[in-house]
XYZ file of C-alpha atoms in Angstrom:
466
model
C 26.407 2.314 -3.082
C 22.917 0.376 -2.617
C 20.337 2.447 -3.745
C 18.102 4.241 -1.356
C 14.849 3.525 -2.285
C 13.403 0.406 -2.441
C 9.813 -0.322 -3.969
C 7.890 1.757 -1.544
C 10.163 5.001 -0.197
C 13.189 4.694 1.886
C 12.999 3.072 4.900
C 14.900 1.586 7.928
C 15.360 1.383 11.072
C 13.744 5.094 12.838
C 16.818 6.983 14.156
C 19.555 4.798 12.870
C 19.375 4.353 9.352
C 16.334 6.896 9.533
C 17.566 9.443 10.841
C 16.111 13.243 11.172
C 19.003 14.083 9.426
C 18.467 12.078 6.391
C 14.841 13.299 6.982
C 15.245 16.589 6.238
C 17.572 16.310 3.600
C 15.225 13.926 1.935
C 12.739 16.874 2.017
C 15.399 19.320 0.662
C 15.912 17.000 -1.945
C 12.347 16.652 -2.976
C 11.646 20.018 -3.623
C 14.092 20.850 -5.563
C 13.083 17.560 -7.382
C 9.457 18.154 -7.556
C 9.358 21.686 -9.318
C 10.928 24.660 -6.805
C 12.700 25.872 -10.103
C 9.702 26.694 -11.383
C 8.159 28.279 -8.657
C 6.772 32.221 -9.442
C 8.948 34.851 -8.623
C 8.184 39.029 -8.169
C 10.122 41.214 -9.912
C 13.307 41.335 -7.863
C 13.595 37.453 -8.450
C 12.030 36.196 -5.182
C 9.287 33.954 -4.987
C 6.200 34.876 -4.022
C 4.890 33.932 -1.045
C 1.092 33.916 -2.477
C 2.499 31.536 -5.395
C 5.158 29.365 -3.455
C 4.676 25.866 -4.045
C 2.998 23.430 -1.520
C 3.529 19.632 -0.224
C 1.168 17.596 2.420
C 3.302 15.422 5.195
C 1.163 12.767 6.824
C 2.517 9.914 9.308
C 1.234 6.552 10.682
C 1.249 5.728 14.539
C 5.041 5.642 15.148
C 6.217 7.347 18.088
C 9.562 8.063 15.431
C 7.061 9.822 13.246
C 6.873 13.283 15.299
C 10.877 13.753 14.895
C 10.883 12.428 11.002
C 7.557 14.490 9.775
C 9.476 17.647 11.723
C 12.604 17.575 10.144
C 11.009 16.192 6.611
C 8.978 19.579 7.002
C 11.698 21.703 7.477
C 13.585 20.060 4.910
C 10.773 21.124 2.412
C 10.041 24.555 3.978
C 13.629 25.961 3.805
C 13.590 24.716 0.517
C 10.320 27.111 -0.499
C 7.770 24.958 0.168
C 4.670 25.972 2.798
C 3.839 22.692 4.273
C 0.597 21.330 5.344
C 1.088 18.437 7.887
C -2.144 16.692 8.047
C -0.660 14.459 11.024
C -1.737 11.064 11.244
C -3.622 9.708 8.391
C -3.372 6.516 6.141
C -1.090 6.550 2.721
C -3.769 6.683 0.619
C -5.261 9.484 2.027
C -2.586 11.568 1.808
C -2.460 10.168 -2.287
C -5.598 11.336 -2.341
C -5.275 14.712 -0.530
C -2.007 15.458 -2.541
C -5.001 15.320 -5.906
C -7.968 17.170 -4.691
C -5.961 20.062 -2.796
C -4.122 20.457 -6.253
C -0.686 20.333 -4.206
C 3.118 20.126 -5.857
C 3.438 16.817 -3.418
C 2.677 14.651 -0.634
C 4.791 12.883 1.765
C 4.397 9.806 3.927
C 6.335 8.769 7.055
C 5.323 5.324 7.438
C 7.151 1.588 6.990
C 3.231 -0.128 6.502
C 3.382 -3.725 8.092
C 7.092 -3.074 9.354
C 7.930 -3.341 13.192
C 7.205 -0.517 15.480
C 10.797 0.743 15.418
C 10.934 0.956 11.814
C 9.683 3.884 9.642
C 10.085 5.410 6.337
C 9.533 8.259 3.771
C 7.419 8.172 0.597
C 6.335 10.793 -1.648
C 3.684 11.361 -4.133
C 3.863 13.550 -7.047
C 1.383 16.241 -8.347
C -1.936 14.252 -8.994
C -1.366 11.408 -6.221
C 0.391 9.091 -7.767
C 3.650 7.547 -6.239
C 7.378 8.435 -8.087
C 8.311 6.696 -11.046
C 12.164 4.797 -10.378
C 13.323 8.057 -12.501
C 12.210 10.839 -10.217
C 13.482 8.777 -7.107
C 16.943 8.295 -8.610
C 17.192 12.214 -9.483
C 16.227 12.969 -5.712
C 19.181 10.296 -4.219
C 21.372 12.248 -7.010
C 21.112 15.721 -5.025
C 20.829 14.160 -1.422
C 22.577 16.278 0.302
C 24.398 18.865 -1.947
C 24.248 22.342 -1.315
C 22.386 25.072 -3.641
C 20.977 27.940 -3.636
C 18.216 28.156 -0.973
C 15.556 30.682 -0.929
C 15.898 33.470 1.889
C 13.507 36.027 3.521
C 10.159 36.005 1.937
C 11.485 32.913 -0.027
C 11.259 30.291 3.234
C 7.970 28.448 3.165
C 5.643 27.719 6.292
C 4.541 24.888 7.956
C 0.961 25.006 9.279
C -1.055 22.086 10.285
C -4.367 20.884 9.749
C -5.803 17.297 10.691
C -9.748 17.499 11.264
C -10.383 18.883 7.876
C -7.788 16.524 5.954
C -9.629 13.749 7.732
C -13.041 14.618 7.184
C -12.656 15.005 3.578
C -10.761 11.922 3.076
C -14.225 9.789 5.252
C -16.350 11.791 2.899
C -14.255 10.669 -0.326
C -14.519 6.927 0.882
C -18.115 6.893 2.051
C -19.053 8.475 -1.617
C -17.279 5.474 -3.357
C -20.385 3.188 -2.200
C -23.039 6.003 -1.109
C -22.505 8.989 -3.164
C -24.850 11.937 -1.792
C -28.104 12.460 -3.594
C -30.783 14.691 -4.196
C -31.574 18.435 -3.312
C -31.189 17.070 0.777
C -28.244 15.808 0.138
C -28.740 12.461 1.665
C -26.484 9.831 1.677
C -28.045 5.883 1.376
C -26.946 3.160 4.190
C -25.337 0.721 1.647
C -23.879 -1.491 4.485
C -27.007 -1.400 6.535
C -27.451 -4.462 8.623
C -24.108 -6.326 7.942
C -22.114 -6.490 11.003
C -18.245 -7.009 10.841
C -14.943 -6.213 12.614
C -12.375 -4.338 11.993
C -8.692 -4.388 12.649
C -6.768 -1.484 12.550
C -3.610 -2.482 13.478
C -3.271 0.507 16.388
C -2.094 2.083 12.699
C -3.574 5.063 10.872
C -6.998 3.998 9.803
C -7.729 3.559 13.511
C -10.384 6.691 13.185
C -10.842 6.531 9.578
C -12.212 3.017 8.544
C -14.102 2.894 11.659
C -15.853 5.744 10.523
C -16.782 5.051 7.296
C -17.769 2.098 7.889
C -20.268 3.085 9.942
C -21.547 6.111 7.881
C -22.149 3.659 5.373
C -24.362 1.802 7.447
C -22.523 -0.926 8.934
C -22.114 -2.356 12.479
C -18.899 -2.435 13.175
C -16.561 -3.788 15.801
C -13.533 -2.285 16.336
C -10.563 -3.633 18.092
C -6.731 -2.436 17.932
C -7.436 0.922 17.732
C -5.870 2.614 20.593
C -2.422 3.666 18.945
C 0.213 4.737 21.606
C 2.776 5.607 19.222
C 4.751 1.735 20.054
C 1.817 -1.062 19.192
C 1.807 -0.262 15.503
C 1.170 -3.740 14.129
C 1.603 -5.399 17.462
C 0.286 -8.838 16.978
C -2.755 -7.190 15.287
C -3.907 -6.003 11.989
C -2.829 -7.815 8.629
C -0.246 -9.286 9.629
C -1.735 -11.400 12.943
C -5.225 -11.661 11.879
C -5.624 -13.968 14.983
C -7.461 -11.334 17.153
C -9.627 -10.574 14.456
C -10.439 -14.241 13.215
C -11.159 -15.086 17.183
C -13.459 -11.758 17.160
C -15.665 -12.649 14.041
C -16.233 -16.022 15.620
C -17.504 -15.148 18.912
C -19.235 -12.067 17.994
C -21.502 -14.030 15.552
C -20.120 -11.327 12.423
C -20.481 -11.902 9.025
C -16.843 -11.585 8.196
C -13.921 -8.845 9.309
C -11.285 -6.763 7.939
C -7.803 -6.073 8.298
C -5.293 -3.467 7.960
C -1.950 -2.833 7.556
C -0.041 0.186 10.118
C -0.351 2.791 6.809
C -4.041 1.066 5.819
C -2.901 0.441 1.666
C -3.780 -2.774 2.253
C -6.448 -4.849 3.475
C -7.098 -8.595 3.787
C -10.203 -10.340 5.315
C -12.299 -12.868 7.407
C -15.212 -14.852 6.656
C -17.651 -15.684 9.084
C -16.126 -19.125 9.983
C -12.452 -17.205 10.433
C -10.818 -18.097 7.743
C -8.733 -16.062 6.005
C -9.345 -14.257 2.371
C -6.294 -12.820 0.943
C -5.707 -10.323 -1.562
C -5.965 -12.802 -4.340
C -9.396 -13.422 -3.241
C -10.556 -9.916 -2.664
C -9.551 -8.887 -6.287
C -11.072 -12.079 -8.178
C -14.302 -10.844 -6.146
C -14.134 -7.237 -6.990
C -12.947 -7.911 -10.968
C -16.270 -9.819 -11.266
C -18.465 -7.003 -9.684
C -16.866 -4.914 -11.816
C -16.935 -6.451 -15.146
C -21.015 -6.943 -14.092
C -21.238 -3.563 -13.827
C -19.532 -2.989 -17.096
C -16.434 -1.304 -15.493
C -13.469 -3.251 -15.673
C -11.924 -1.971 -18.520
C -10.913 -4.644 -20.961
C -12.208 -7.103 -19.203
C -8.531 -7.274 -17.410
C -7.071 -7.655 -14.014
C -3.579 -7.017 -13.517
C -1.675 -8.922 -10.690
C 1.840 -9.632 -9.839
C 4.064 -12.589 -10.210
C 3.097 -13.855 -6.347
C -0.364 -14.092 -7.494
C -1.698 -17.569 -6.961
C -2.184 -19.632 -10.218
C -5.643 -20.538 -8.844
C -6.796 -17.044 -9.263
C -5.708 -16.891 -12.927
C -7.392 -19.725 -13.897
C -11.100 -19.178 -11.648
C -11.105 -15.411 -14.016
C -10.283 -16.850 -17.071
C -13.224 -19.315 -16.784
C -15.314 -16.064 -15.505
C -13.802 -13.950 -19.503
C -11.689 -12.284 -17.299
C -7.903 -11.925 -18.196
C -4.996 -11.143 -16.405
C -1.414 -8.805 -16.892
C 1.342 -9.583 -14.422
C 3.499 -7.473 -13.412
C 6.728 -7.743 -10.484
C 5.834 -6.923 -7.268
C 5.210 -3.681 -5.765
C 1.865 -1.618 -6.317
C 3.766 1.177 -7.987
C 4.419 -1.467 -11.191
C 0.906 -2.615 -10.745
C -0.055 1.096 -11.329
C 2.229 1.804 -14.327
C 1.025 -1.381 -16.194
C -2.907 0.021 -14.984
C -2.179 3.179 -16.617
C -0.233 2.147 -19.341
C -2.920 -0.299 -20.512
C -5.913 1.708 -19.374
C -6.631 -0.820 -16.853
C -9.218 -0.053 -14.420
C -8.580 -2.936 -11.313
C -5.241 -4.249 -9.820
C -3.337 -5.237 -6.933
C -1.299 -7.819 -5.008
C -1.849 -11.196 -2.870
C -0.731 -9.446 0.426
C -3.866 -6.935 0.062
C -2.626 -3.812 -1.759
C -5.587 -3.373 -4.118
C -5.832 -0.464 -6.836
C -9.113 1.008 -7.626
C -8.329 3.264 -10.519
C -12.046 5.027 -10.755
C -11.841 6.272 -7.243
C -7.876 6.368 -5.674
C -4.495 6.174 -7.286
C -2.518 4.173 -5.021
C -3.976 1.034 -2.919
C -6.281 1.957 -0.500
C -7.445 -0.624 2.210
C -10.327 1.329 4.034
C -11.710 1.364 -0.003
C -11.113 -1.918 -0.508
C -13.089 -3.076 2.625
C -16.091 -0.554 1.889
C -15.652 -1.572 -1.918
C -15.742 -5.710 -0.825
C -18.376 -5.166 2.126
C -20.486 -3.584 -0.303
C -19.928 -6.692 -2.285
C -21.513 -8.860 -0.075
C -24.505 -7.329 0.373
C -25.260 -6.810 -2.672
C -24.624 -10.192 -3.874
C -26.912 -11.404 -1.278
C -24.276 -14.334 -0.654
C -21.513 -14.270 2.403
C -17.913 -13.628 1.741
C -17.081 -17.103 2.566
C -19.306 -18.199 -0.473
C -18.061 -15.047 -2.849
C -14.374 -16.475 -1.839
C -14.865 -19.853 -2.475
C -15.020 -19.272 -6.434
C -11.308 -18.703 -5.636
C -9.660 -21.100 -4.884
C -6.042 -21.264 -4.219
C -2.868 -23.925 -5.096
C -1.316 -24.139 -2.636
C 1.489 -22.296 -1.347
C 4.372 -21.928 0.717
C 6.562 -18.638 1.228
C 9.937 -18.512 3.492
C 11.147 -15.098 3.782
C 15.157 -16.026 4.205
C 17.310 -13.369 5.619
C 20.894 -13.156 3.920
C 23.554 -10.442 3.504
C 23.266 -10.128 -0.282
C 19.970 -10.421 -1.575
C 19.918 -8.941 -4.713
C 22.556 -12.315 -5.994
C 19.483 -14.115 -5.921
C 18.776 -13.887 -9.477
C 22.736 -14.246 -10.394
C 24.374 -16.829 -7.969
C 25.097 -20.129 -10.129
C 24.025 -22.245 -7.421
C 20.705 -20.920 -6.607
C 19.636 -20.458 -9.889
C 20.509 -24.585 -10.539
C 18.383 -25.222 -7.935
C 15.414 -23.070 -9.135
C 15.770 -24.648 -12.607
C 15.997 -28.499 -11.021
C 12.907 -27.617 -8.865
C 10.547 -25.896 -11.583
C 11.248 -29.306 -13.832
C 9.699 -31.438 -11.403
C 7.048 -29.182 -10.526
C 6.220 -29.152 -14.978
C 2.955 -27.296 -15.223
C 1.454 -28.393 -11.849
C 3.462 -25.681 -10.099
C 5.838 -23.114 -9.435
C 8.603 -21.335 -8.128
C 9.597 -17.938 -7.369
C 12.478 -16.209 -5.435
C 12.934 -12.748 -5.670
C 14.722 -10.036 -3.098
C 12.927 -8.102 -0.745
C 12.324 -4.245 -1.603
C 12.062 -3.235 2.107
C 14.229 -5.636 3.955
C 17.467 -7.367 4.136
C 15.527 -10.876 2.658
C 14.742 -12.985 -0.160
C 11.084 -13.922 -0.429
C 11.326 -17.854 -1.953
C 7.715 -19.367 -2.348
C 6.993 -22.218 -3.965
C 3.119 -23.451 -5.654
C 2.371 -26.976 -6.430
C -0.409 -29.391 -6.226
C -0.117 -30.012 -2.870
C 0.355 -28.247 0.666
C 3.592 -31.050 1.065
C 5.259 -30.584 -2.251
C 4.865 -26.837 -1.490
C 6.418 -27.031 1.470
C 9.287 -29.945 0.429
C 10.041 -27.616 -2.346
C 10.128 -24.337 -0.083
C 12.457 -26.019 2.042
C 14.686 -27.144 0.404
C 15.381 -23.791 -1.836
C 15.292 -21.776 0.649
C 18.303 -23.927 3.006
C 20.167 -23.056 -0.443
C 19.472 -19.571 -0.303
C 20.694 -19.357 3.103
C 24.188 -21.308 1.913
C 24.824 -19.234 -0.516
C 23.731 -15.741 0.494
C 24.136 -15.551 4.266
C-alpha cells in the first residue's frame, strides 16, 4: 500500500479520496497518536473533563472544508479531545495558535496551491511544529482500528472561536516588524508610505494579510479576496501572478505580493511586474539578517530546487548554504538540527525561525516589505543581487512516480544529460509529494539548453512511467 502522507498531510481529491470518512478517522487516529493515553483521569479512571486534552482545526476557503473540519472534529472529540475550530485561517496561523494556546495539536484542512476540488489534512504537534515522518507513520498504523474510546464525561467538545484566533494571529504578525512600545502601548507605522498589492488567492489570508499590512502602515491594494468557497486559487494568487503583475503596473505600486490558498507561501512583484521568487526573497532576507547580526551561522538552508545563482550571489555576500530535499518540513529539521535561524524553498515557503515555526507567507511579505523600506532601495534593485541560471521545470504526469529514481532508462538519461551540462548546469527529477507527477527541471547556462534539456528528459519520463 502507498503511503498516506505525502510531504505536507494527506491529501486528494475532497470527497473521493478525501472523504469525511477518512476525515474523521484521521482525527481518531491523531489523538490517540498525539498523547490521549496520557490524558488525567479522576479516581474512577475517567478523564477529567477540566484536564482533557485539546487540538485547534482550522480550514482554507474550500467549500469541501465545512464537511472535512466536521467530521475531523468529531473524529478528535469522540476520541477525548475538546476541539477549538478556529474556522478559516492560514496554516501558519494555526502553527502558531497550536504554540501560544499551549494546545496537544492543531489541524489543517487545506491542499495550499491545489485546485479548488482538492483538499487535505495536516497536523501540528504540541509547540507548532509539523509531524516528523515517524509520528505520521504511527497514525496510518492505527487508521481505522477500533479501541477503547472514552464514554460519558470522557467525550470531548467542540466549540468554536474565529474573531479571537484571528486577532491574535494579526497582532503576532504586526509585532514581527512593529512590536508595541512604551507605557501607551503604541505601535510604529514601519510600512508607512509604501504602497503595494496584494493577492490573496480568494484563500485564507484574504482578511489576514490585508490587515496587517495595513496596521503596519502600508497602502495596500487588495484584489482576490472575495472567497466563495470554489475560486480558491482561481487564476489568482501564487500560482497566476498575472492579475497581480497587471495591478502593480497600472496602479503605479512599488511592488506586490502573492499568496498561496493556505498563505505558507509567498512570492512577489517588483514595480516593473516582474516576478521575484522564493529564491530571491530569501537571498534578500539572509542579508538583512546577517546585518542585523541574526542569521545564525551565517547560514541559509535551501533545498535541492534552489537555483545555483542564489548559492553563489550569498557566498560572495559570507553567507553559506545547507540543502536539504524538498518540502519545508526537511527544511525545518535541518533549521533545528543545525540551529539555523532562516530557510525555505524557491516556490515561496520561507521559515523564519525567531518568530513562526512553519513557513508563513503574510510574515514573509511584512518581513520583505519591511525590507524595502528600510533599505531605502526598491525590490526590483534588492532582487537584482540575485540573479538566477536559468531554468526550466516540466511537471510530467505518470502512473508510477516514485520509479523515477530506479528505472534504468531514466536514470541513463539523467547521467548522459548532467555530462554535457559539466559544471555549467544541472539536472534534477524527483516525484511529486502531493500529486500523481514527477517534477524534472533542468539549469544550464542558457534559457535554450534549459529548455532542450527539459524536453528531452522529460518525453523519457513520460515513456517510461506513463
Amino acid at each position: 500500500m502507498p503511503k498516506m502522507f505525502g510531504t505536507d498531510g494527506v491529501r486528494g481529491l475532497a470527497n473521493k479520496d478525501l472523504t469525511a470518512r477518512l476525515a474523521l478517522d484521521l482525527g481518531d487516529a491523531a489523538v490517540r497518536v498525539l498523547g490521549q493515553a496520557d490524558a488525567p483521569k479522576d479516581k474512577d479512571d475517567n478523564v477529567h473533563s477540566e484536564g482533557r486534552r485539546r487540538a485547534l482545526v482550522g480550514r482554507d476557503t474550500r467549500v469541501s472544508g465545512d464537511f472535512l473540519s466536521s467530521a475531523l472534529s468529531a473524529g478528535m472529540s469522540a476520541g477525548g479531545f475538546d476541539v477549538i475550530d478556529v474556522g478559516i485561517i492560514p496554516t501558519p496561523g494555526i502553527a502558531f495558535l497550536t504554540s501560544v494556546l499551549n494546545v496537544e495539536m492543531g489541524a489543517v484542512i487545506s491542499a495550499s496551491h491545489n485546485p479548488m476540488p482538492d483538499n487535505g489534512i495536516k497536523f501540528f504537534a504540541r509547540g507548532g511544529f509539523k509531524l516528523p515522518d515517524s509520528k505520521e507513520d504511527e497514525i496510518e498504523a492505527v487508521l481505522g482500528k477500533d479501541w477503547d474510546r472514552p464514554t460519558g464525561a470522557g467525550v470531548g467538545r467542540v466549540s468554536h472561536d474565529t474573531v479571537t484566533a484571528t486577532n491574535l494571529y494579526i497582532d503576532h504578525l504586526v509585532s514581527t516588524i512593529a512590536p508595541v512600545v512604551g507605557p501607551e502601548k503604541t505601535q510604529p507605522k514601519p510600512l508607512a508610505g509604501l504602497r503595494l498589492v496584494a493577492d490573496c488567492a480568494n484563500g485564507a489570508t484574504s482578511v489576514v494579510a490585508p490587515e496587517a499590512l495595513r496596521r503596519a502602515g502600508a497602502e495596500v491594494i487588495v484584489i482576490n479576496a472575495s472567497p466563495d468557497g470554489y475560486n480558491i486559487n482561481d487564476h489568482a494568487g501564487s500560482t497566476h501572478p498575472e492579475q497581480l503583475q497587471a495591478m502593480v503596473k497600472a496602479t503605479g505600486s512599488a511592488m506586490g505580493v502573492a499568496f498561496d490558498g493556505d498563505a505558507d507561501r509567498c512570492l512577489a512583484v517588483d514595480e516593473d511586474g516582474t516576478m521575484v521568487n522564493g529564491d530571491q526573497i530569501m537571498g534578500i532576507l539572509a542579508r538583512a539578517k546577517k546585518r542585523e547580526g541574526k542569521l545564525n551561522h551565517d547560514t541559509l538552508v535551501v533545498t535541492v530546487m534552489s537555483n545555483l545563482g542564489l548559492k553563489l550571489a550569498l557566498k560572495d555576500m559570507g553567507i553559506k548554504t545547507v540543502q536539504t530535499n524538498v518540502g519545508d518540513r526537511y527544511v525545518l529539521e535541518e533549521m533545528l538540527r543545525g540551529d539555523y535561524s532562516l530557510g525555505g524553498e524557491q516556490s515561496g515557503h520561507v521559515i523564519n525561525r525567531e518568530f513562526a515555526t512553519t513557513g508563513d507567507g503574510t510574515l514573509t511579505a511584512l518581513t520583505l516589505c519591511n525590507e524595502v523600506v528600510k533599505s531605502g532601495k526598491s525590490l526590483k534593485q534588492l532582487a537584482a543581487d540575485f540573479p538566477q541560471l536559468p531554468q526550466q521545470l516540466v511537471n510530467v504526469r505518470c502512473s508510477n512516480k516514485q520509479a523515477v529514481t530506479t528505472n534504468a532508462a531514466v536514470q541513463k538519461a539523467v547521467e548522459k544529460e548532467s555530462a554535457l551540462l559539466g559544471e555549467t548546469g544541472r539536472v534534477l527529477l524527483r516525484p511529486s509529494g502531493t500529486e500523481p507527477l514527477v517534477r524534472v527541471m533542468a539549469e544550464a547556462a542558457t534559457q535554450q539548453q534549459a529548455d532542450e534539456v527539459c524536453d528531452r528528459l522529460a518525453k523519457i519520463v513520460a515513456e517510461e512511467l506513463a
